[in-house]
Coordinates of C-alpha atoms in Angstrom, one line a residue:
M170 CA 163.6 41.3 47.9
V171 CA 162.4 40.4 51.0
T172 CA 162.6 42.9 54.4
C173 CA 161.5 43.2 57.8
Q174 CA 161.5 46.1 60.2
G175 CA 163.8 47.8 57.5
K176 CA 166.2 45.3 57.1
R177 CA 166.7 43.0 54.0
R178 CA 166.6 39.8 54.9
A179 CA 166.3 37.9 51.6
R180 CA 166.6 38.6 47.5
I181 CA 164.3 35.8 46.0
P182 CA 165.1 35.8 41.9
V183 CA 161.5 35.7 40.0
S184 CA 160.9 35.0 36.4
L185 CA 158.2 35.6 34.4
E186 CA 156.8 34.3 31.1
V187 CA 154.1 36.5 29.4
W188 CA 151.9 34.3 27.4
S189 CA 150.6 36.3 23.7
F190 CA 146.7 35.6 24.8
A191 CA 144.4 36.7 27.5
I192 CA 141.7 34.3 29.0
P193 CA 138.3 36.0 29.1
K194 CA 137.3 38.5 31.5
K195 CA 133.6 37.2 31.5
P196 CA 133.7 33.8 32.5
T197 CA 132.7 30.6 30.7
F198 CA 132.0 28.6 33.4
H199 CA 129.2 29.3 35.8
V200 CA 130.0 29.4 39.9
T201 CA 127.1 30.2 42.3
N202 CA 128.6 30.2 46.4
W203 CA 125.4 30.7 48.0
F204 CA 125.7 34.7 50.2
Q205 CA 124.1 34.9 53.3
A206 CA 123.3 38.6 52.9
D207 CA 122.1 38.7 56.8
C208 CA 125.6 37.5 57.9
V209 CA 127.1 41.0 56.4
T210 CA 124.5 43.4 58.1
K211 CA 124.9 41.5 61.5
W212 CA 129.0 41.5 61.0
H213 CA 128.9 44.9 60.1
R214 CA 126.4 45.9 62.6
C215 CA 123.8 47.7 60.0
E216 CA 120.0 47.5 59.2
P217 CA 119.1 45.5 56.6
W218 CA 118.8 47.1 53.2
S219 CA 120.0 50.3 54.5
E220 CA 122.4 52.6 52.8
R221 CA 125.4 51.2 54.3
H222 CA 124.2 47.4 53.8
W223 CA 124.1 48.2 50.0
K224 CA 127.4 49.7 50.0
L225 CA 128.9 46.6 51.6
L226 CA 127.2 44.4 49.2
D227 CA 128.6 46.5 46.7
L228 CA 131.8 45.7 47.8
Y229 CA 131.0 42.3 48.1
A230 CA 130.1 42.0 44.7
A231 CA 133.1 43.2 43.2
T232 CA 135.3 40.4 45.2
M233 CA 132.9 37.6 44.1
A234 CA 133.1 39.2 40.2
A235 CA 137.0 39.1 40.6
Y236 CA 137.1 35.8 41.7
R237 CA 134.9 34.7 38.5
Q238 CA 131.4 34.0 40.3
D239 CA 128.8 35.2 37.9
T240 CA 125.7 33.5 40.1
I241 CA 124.3 35.0 42.6
T242 CA 121.9 33.6 45.2
T243 CA 118.9 36.1 45.4
P244 CA 116.1 36.6 48.2
T245 CA 113.2 37.1 46.3
L246 CA 109.2 36.2 48.1
I247 CA 111.3 33.8 50.2
G248 CA 114.8 33.8 51.7
N249 CA 117.5 31.2 52.5
F250 CA 116.2 28.5 54.2
H251 CA 119.0 28.2 56.3
N252 CA 118.7 30.7 58.3
S253 CA 115.6 31.9 60.8
D254 CA 115.5 35.6 59.9
P255 CA 115.2 35.2 56.1
M256 CA 115.8 38.9 54.5
T257 CA 114.0 39.1 51.3
L258 CA 114.1 41.9 48.6
V259 CA 110.1 41.6 47.3
D260 CA 107.7 42.9 49.6
A261 CA 104.1 40.8 49.3
T262 CA 100.7 42.1 50.5
R263 CA 97.7 40.5 51.0
L264 CA 95.0 43.0 49.9
K265 CA 91.7 43.2 51.4
D266 CA 90.1 41.8 48.3
G267 CA 92.2 38.2 48.8
T268 CA 94.6 39.3 45.7
Y269 CA 98.4 39.9 46.2
R270 CA 100.8 43.0 45.0
F271 CA 103.9 42.8 45.3
D272 CA 106.9 45.2 45.1
F273 CA 109.9 44.7 43.5
T274 CA 111.8 47.9 44.2
R275 CA 114.7 46.2 45.9
L276 CA 114.8 43.6 43.3
A277 CA 115.3 45.7 41.0
R278 CA 118.7 47.7 43.0
W279 CA 119.9 44.6 43.4
V280 CA 119.7 43.0 40.0
K281 CA 121.4 46.6 38.8
L282 CA 124.2 46.0 41.1
F283 CA 125.0 42.6 40.2
D284 CA 124.6 43.6 36.5
R285 CA 127.3 46.3 37.1
H286 CA 129.9 43.4 38.3
G287 CA 129.0 41.2 35.3
F288 CA 126.8 38.4 37.2
R289 CA 125.1 36.2 34.5
F290 CA 122.3 34.7 36.5
F291 CA 119.9 35.5 39.5
E292 CA 119.7 32.2 41.6
M293 CA 116.2 32.7 43.7
W294 CA 116.1 31.1 47.3
H295 CA 114.1 27.7 47.6
L296 CA 110.4 27.9 47.5
A297 CA 109.9 25.0 49.5
A298 CA 111.9 23.3 52.5
Q299 CA 115.1 21.7 52.3
A300 CA 115.0 17.4 51.7
H301 CA 111.0 17.2 51.9
G302 CA 109.6 19.8 50.1
K303 CA 106.6 19.6 52.3
T304 CA 106.1 23.2 53.9
A305 CA 108.0 26.7 52.6
P306 CA 110.7 27.9 54.4
R307 CA 109.7 30.9 57.2
F308 CA 108.7 34.1 55.3
H309 CA 106.3 37.2 55.8
I310 CA 103.6 39.0 54.0
Y311 CA 101.8 42.0 54.9
D312 CA 98.3 41.6 55.3
E313 CA 96.3 44.6 54.9
R314 CA 92.6 42.7 56.6
K315 CA 94.6 42.3 59.7
G316 CA 96.8 45.5 59.8
R317 CA 99.8 43.8 60.3
I318 CA 102.7 41.2 59.0
V319 CA 102.1 37.7 58.8
W320 CA 104.9 35.2 59.3
H321 CA 104.1 31.5 57.6
E322 CA 106.3 29.5 59.4
S323 CA 105.0 26.5 57.9
L324 CA 102.9 26.9 55.0
V325 CA 102.1 23.9 53.3
V326 CA 103.6 23.5 49.5
L327 CA 100.8 22.9 47.3
S328 CA 98.1 24.0 50.0
P329 CA 95.2 26.5 48.1
E330 CA 96.8 29.0 50.0
Y331 CA 100.5 28.7 49.1
R332 CA 99.2 27.7 45.1
G333 CA 97.7 31.2 45.5
L334 CA 100.6 33.3 46.6
V335 CA 103.5 31.4 45.0
G336 CA 101.4 31.3 41.6
A337 CA 100.4 35.0 41.8
F338 CA 104.1 36.0 43.0
L339 CA 105.7 33.4 40.0
R340 CA 103.6 35.1 37.4
E341 CA 103.9 38.8 38.7
L342 CA 107.9 38.0 38.5
S343 CA 107.7 36.2 35.3
V344 CA 105.7 39.7 33.8
W345 CA 108.3 41.8 35.4
A346 CA 111.8 40.0 34.0
D347 CA 110.3 39.5 30.7
R348 CA 110.1 43.0 30.7
R349 CA 113.5 43.7 31.6
G350 CA 115.2 41.2 29.5
L351 CA 115.8 38.8 32.3
S352 CA 113.6 35.5 31.9
D353 CA 116.6 33.5 30.7
R354 CA 119.0 34.9 33.5
F355 CA 116.5 33.9 36.7
L356 CA 117.0 30.7 38.0
L357 CA 114.3 29.0 40.1
H358 CA 114.7 26.2 42.8
V359 CA 112.2 23.9 43.6
Y360 CA 113.7 22.5 47.2
D361 CA 117.0 21.4 48.0
E362 CA 118.4 18.1 47.8
P363 CA 115.0 16.0 47.4
R364 CA 115.3 12.6 49.4
K365 CA 114.0 10.1 46.9
E366 CA 110.7 9.3 48.9
T367 CA 109.7 13.0 47.5
W368 CA 110.6 12.4 44.2
P369 CA 106.8 12.3 43.0
H370 CA 105.9 15.3 45.3
Y371 CA 109.1 17.4 43.8
A372 CA 107.8 16.2 40.2
K373 CA 104.7 17.8 41.0
V374 CA 106.0 21.0 42.7
S375 CA 108.2 21.4 39.6
A376 CA 105.8 21.3 37.3
F377 CA 103.5 23.9 39.4
F378 CA 106.4 26.5 39.1
R379 CA 106.4 25.7 35.5
E380 CA 102.5 26.3 34.6
N381 CA 102.9 29.7 36.5
A382 CA 106.7 30.8 35.1
P383 CA 107.2 29.2 32.2
K384 CA 110.5 31.1 31.2
L385 CA 112.2 30.7 34.2
K386 CA 115.1 27.9 34.4
H387 CA 114.8 25.3 37.3
I388 CA 118.0 24.4 39.0
D389 CA 118.8 22.1 41.7
A390 CA 121.4 20.0 43.8
I391 CA 120.0 16.4 43.8
S392 CA 121.4 12.6 43.8
T393 CA 120.9 10.4 41.3
S394 CA 118.9 11.4 37.8
G395 CA 116.2 9.0 38.8
I396 CA 114.3 12.0 40.1
I397 CA 114.2 13.4 35.8
T398 CA 114.2 9.8 34.3
E399 CA 111.9 7.9 36.5
F400 CA 109.5 10.6 37.8
G401 CA 109.8 13.3 35.3
A402 CA 111.0 16.1 37.4
D403 CA 111.5 19.2 34.8
I404 CA 114.8 20.2 36.0
D405 CA 116.9 22.7 33.3
I406 CA 120.3 22.6 35.4
P407 CA 120.4 19.8 37.1
V408 CA 123.0 19.6 39.9
P409 CA 124.1 16.2 41.2
L410 CA 126.9 15.8 44.0
T411 CA 130.0 15.3 42.1
P412 CA 130.7 11.3 42.6
H413 CA 127.7 10.7 40.8
L414 CA 129.8 11.7 37.3
G415 CA 131.7 8.5 37.9
D416 CA 129.0 6.3 37.9
D417 CA 125.7 7.9 36.5
T418 CA 125.2 7.1 32.7
Y419 CA 122.4 10.0 32.3
Y420 CA 124.5 12.5 33.7
Q421 CA 127.4 11.3 32.0
Q422 CA 125.7 11.5 28.5
R423 CA 124.1 14.7 28.9
A424 CA 127.2 16.5 30.1
R425 CA 129.3 15.5 27.5
A426 CA 126.6 16.2 25.1
G427 CA 127.0 19.8 25.7
K428 CA 123.4 20.5 24.5
K429 CA 121.5 20.8 27.7
P430 CA 123.9 21.9 30.9
V431 CA 124.9 19.8 34.0
W432 CA 126.7 21.7 37.0
W433 CA 127.8 19.7 40.3
Y434 CA 127.9 20.6 43.6
T435 CA 130.3 19.7 46.9
C436 CA 129.3 20.5 50.6
C437 CA 129.9 18.3 53.7
G438 CA 130.5 15.8 51.2
P439 CA 132.3 14.6 49.3
A440 CA 135.7 13.3 51.3
G441 CA 138.3 10.6 51.0
H442 CA 139.8 10.3 47.7
Y443 CA 137.2 12.8 46.3
A444 CA 138.3 16.9 45.6
N445 CA 136.7 19.3 47.4
R446 CA 137.6 22.9 49.4
F447 CA 138.1 21.3 53.1
V448 CA 140.3 23.2 54.9
C449 CA 142.2 19.8 55.9
Q450 CA 142.8 19.0 52.2
P451 CA 145.6 20.1 49.9
L452 CA 144.8 23.1 48.2
L453 CA 145.4 21.3 45.2
T454 CA 142.4 19.5 45.4
T455 CA 140.4 22.3 45.1
R456 CA 142.3 23.7 42.6
I457 CA 141.7 20.4 40.4
M458 CA 137.5 20.8 40.5
P459 CA 137.6 22.8 37.4
W460 CA 139.9 20.9 35.5
Q461 CA 137.5 17.7 36.4
S462 CA 134.9 20.2 35.3
F463 CA 136.1 20.3 31.7
V464 CA 136.8 16.5 31.1
H465 CA 132.9 15.6 32.4
G466 CA 131.4 18.4 30.4
I467 CA 130.4 20.1 33.6
S468 CA 129.4 23.9 32.9
G469 CA 128.7 25.1 36.3
Y470 CA 129.6 24.5 40.0
L471 CA 127.5 25.4 43.0
H472 CA 128.5 25.4 47.1
W473 CA 126.2 26.1 50.1
G474 CA 129.1 28.1 51.8
Y475 CA 130.1 31.0 51.1
N476 CA 130.0 33.1 54.1
F477 CA 127.8 31.2 56.5
W478 CA 129.2 32.9 60.1
H479 CA 126.3 31.8 61.8
R480 CA 126.2 29.6 65.0
C481 CA 123.7 26.7 64.8
Y482 CA 121.7 25.0 67.1
Q483 CA 122.2 27.7 69.9
Q484 CA 118.7 28.1 71.1
E485 CA 119.5 28.7 74.5
S486 CA 120.7 32.1 73.1
G487 CA 117.2 33.8 74.1
W488 CA 116.3 35.2 70.3
P489 CA 113.0 34.8 69.6
G490 CA 112.2 33.0 66.5
I491 CA 115.4 31.3 66.1
S492 CA 115.3 27.9 64.4
D493 CA 117.1 24.7 64.5
Y494 CA 119.2 25.8 61.5
A495 CA 121.2 29.0 62.3
D496 CA 120.5 31.4 64.8
H497 CA 121.3 35.4 65.2
T498 CA 124.5 35.0 66.6
L499 CA 127.6 35.1 64.8
L500 CA 130.8 33.2 65.4
N501 CA 134.1 34.8 64.7
P502 CA 135.0 32.9 61.9
Y503 CA 139.2 33.4 62.5
R504 CA 138.6 31.4 65.8
E505 CA 135.6 29.4 65.1
H506 CA 133.2 27.3 63.0
P507 CA 129.9 25.7 62.8
R508 CA 130.2 22.8 64.6
N509 CA 127.8 20.5 62.1
W510 CA 130.0 20.8 59.1
A511 CA 133.9 20.2 58.1
V512 CA 136.0 23.1 58.7
G513 CA 136.1 25.2 55.5
D514 CA 132.9 23.7 54.1
A515 CA 130.5 26.8 55.6
A516 CA 132.6 29.5 54.5
I517 CA 135.3 30.1 51.8
V518 CA 135.8 34.0 52.7
Y519 CA 136.2 35.8 56.1
P520 CA 134.7 38.9 57.5
H521 CA 136.9 42.5 57.5
P522 CA 138.0 42.8 60.9
R523 CA 137.1 46.5 60.8
W524 CA 133.4 45.8 61.2
W525 CA 132.7 49.6 61.8
E526 CA 134.4 50.1 58.8
E527 CA 133.0 49.6 54.6
H528 CA 134.8 46.5 53.2
G529 CA 134.3 43.4 51.5
P530 CA 135.4 39.9 52.3
V531 CA 138.8 39.0 53.2
G532 CA 139.7 35.9 50.8
S533 CA 141.4 32.9 51.9
L534 CA 144.0 30.4 50.4
R535 CA 141.0 28.3 49.3
Y536 CA 139.3 31.0 47.7
E537 CA 142.4 32.2 45.9
A538 CA 143.0 28.0 44.6
L539 CA 139.5 28.1 43.5
R540 CA 140.4 31.3 41.2
A541 CA 143.3 29.8 40.0
G542 CA 141.6 26.4 39.1
L543 CA 138.6 28.6 37.2
Q544 CA 141.2 30.6 35.3
D545 CA 142.8 27.0 34.1
Y546 CA 139.2 25.9 32.9
E547 CA 139.4 28.8 30.6
L548 CA 143.2 27.7 29.5
L549 CA 141.4 24.3 28.4
L550 CA 139.0 25.3 26.6
T551 CA 141.4 27.5 24.6
L552 CA 143.5 24.4 24.3
Q553 CA 141.0 22.1 23.0
R554 CA 140.2 25.0 20.7
A555 CA 143.7 24.9 19.6
A556 CA 143.4 20.9 19.1
D557 CA 140.5 21.9 16.7
R558 CA 141.5 24.6 14.7
P559 CA 145.7 24.5 14.9
R560 CA 148.0 26.7 12.9
T561 CA 150.0 24.1 12.0
P562 CA 149.6 20.1 12.4
A563 CA 152.5 20.1 14.8
I564 CA 150.3 22.4 17.1
G565 CA 147.6 20.6 16.7
A566 CA 149.6 17.1 17.6
R567 CA 151.0 18.6 20.7
A568 CA 147.3 20.3 21.8
R569 CA 145.7 16.6 21.6
L570 CA 148.6 15.1 23.3
L571 CA 148.3 17.9 26.9
L572 CA 144.4 17.2 26.3
K573 CA 145.2 13.4 26.6
A574 CA 147.0 14.1 29.9
V575 CA 144.5 16.3 31.4
R576 CA 142.1 13.6 30.7
G577 CA 144.2 11.0 31.7
P578 CA 146.8 10.9 34.9
L579 CA 145.9 14.6 35.6
A580 CA 142.5 14.9 36.1
G581 CA 140.6 12.3 34.3
S582 CA 139.8 10.2 37.4
L583 CA 137.1 11.4 40.1
T584 CA 139.2 10.1 42.7
E585 CA 142.9 9.1 41.3
F586 CA 143.7 12.7 40.1
T587 CA 147.8 14.0 40.0
R588 CA 148.2 15.2 44.0
D589 CA 151.9 16.2 42.7
G590 CA 151.6 20.2 42.7
T591 CA 154.8 20.2 40.1
R592 CA 153.1 18.2 37.9
L593 CA 150.3 19.8 37.6
M594 CA 151.8 23.4 37.2
A595 CA 154.5 21.9 34.7
A596 CA 151.3 20.8 32.6
R597 CA 149.9 24.2 32.8
R598 CA 152.7 25.7 31.6
E599 CA 153.1 23.5 28.6
I600 CA 149.3 24.6 28.0
G601 CA 150.4 28.1 28.2
R602 CA 153.0 28.0 25.6
C603 CA 151.2 25.6 23.0
I604 CA 147.8 28.4 23.2
A605 CA 150.2 31.0 22.5
A606 CA 152.5 29.4 19.5
N607 CA 148.4 28.9 18.5
S608 CA 148.1 32.8 18.9

């Protein structure tokens, strides 16, 4: 029944079909939407790492978990390369004798918080600058000799100072994580979207990281597989842009073999006939991505924009230390969007309008569509098990027929997938009934 101002306006009949099974509460498919912790402090006007900030982080983590995200970007020694004021969890001190000391107290609290919400991976922010990897993103340490904080604005990657500091950090982090059984849960970025001409450099930096933290898994958003097959980059979890699964044989074979993971990502692209999560696209194109992931053997999805509410290229704001990427002034995401990207690319959630209260993020229709697709992914895995181990030959034949449709006209193509929501929902309904019959 629909009411307005206390009066009944309409009565809408609803039918409910209950299936005799449940999808797993813990996601099988891995998801990371890059989280901007500083946007939370700025919107809610609280001090970084204050008790109020930690309370807000807990609310955000609960929302992420409810929407089946299990991987969280984690600012350790170096924070988010997007921002000019990266907030970090590890305090680094250069001692008078030239060695380094690292305080992991905040990192331990961060791990405990996201552990409580069932997160699987802690995805460290990149230790070298986006695209070229020549320098480190802006970060700071405390120097005992100088008696003050020292900002590294452009520390040269693989220079003696970088090797000494980052190498010491990775070794100590490895010991810290290993003692807590976390070594296989920390993901290490080298640098984001390496340009082809930098691939030899990427491979060298990757080898340096591996030497100092051999148990940590490497993950990065990359382009074609040549960075691995031709230049020997040591990437445990390659994350190509979605179109590469249509034409890159290495990714196709690796993903379908299932022994080594392949994730994929979208960002400011692809567009056109490809699925993505832009506001201008039908919601079905967001929901279909996990279906396509199932078809191609992809085990995770990465997107850079969970809550990027920054203004960009606003150097005239007068704030000190402003970078060309993002300044200290937030836009109002209910009314504005960073002009550098398509609408919907920078964020999939909104901040709560009552900034003075403690609330988690406000979702979006795209966020709902993505969660629905992730739930569908679990249905498809269960359908595959029904096809492999059916209770009866008839159920097996029915499951295989449905899988043929999924791998064919529904989601088999990265560009020619169904745009008919009624058709997709009808298929989902039949999938649920088939699984129920096999339960």
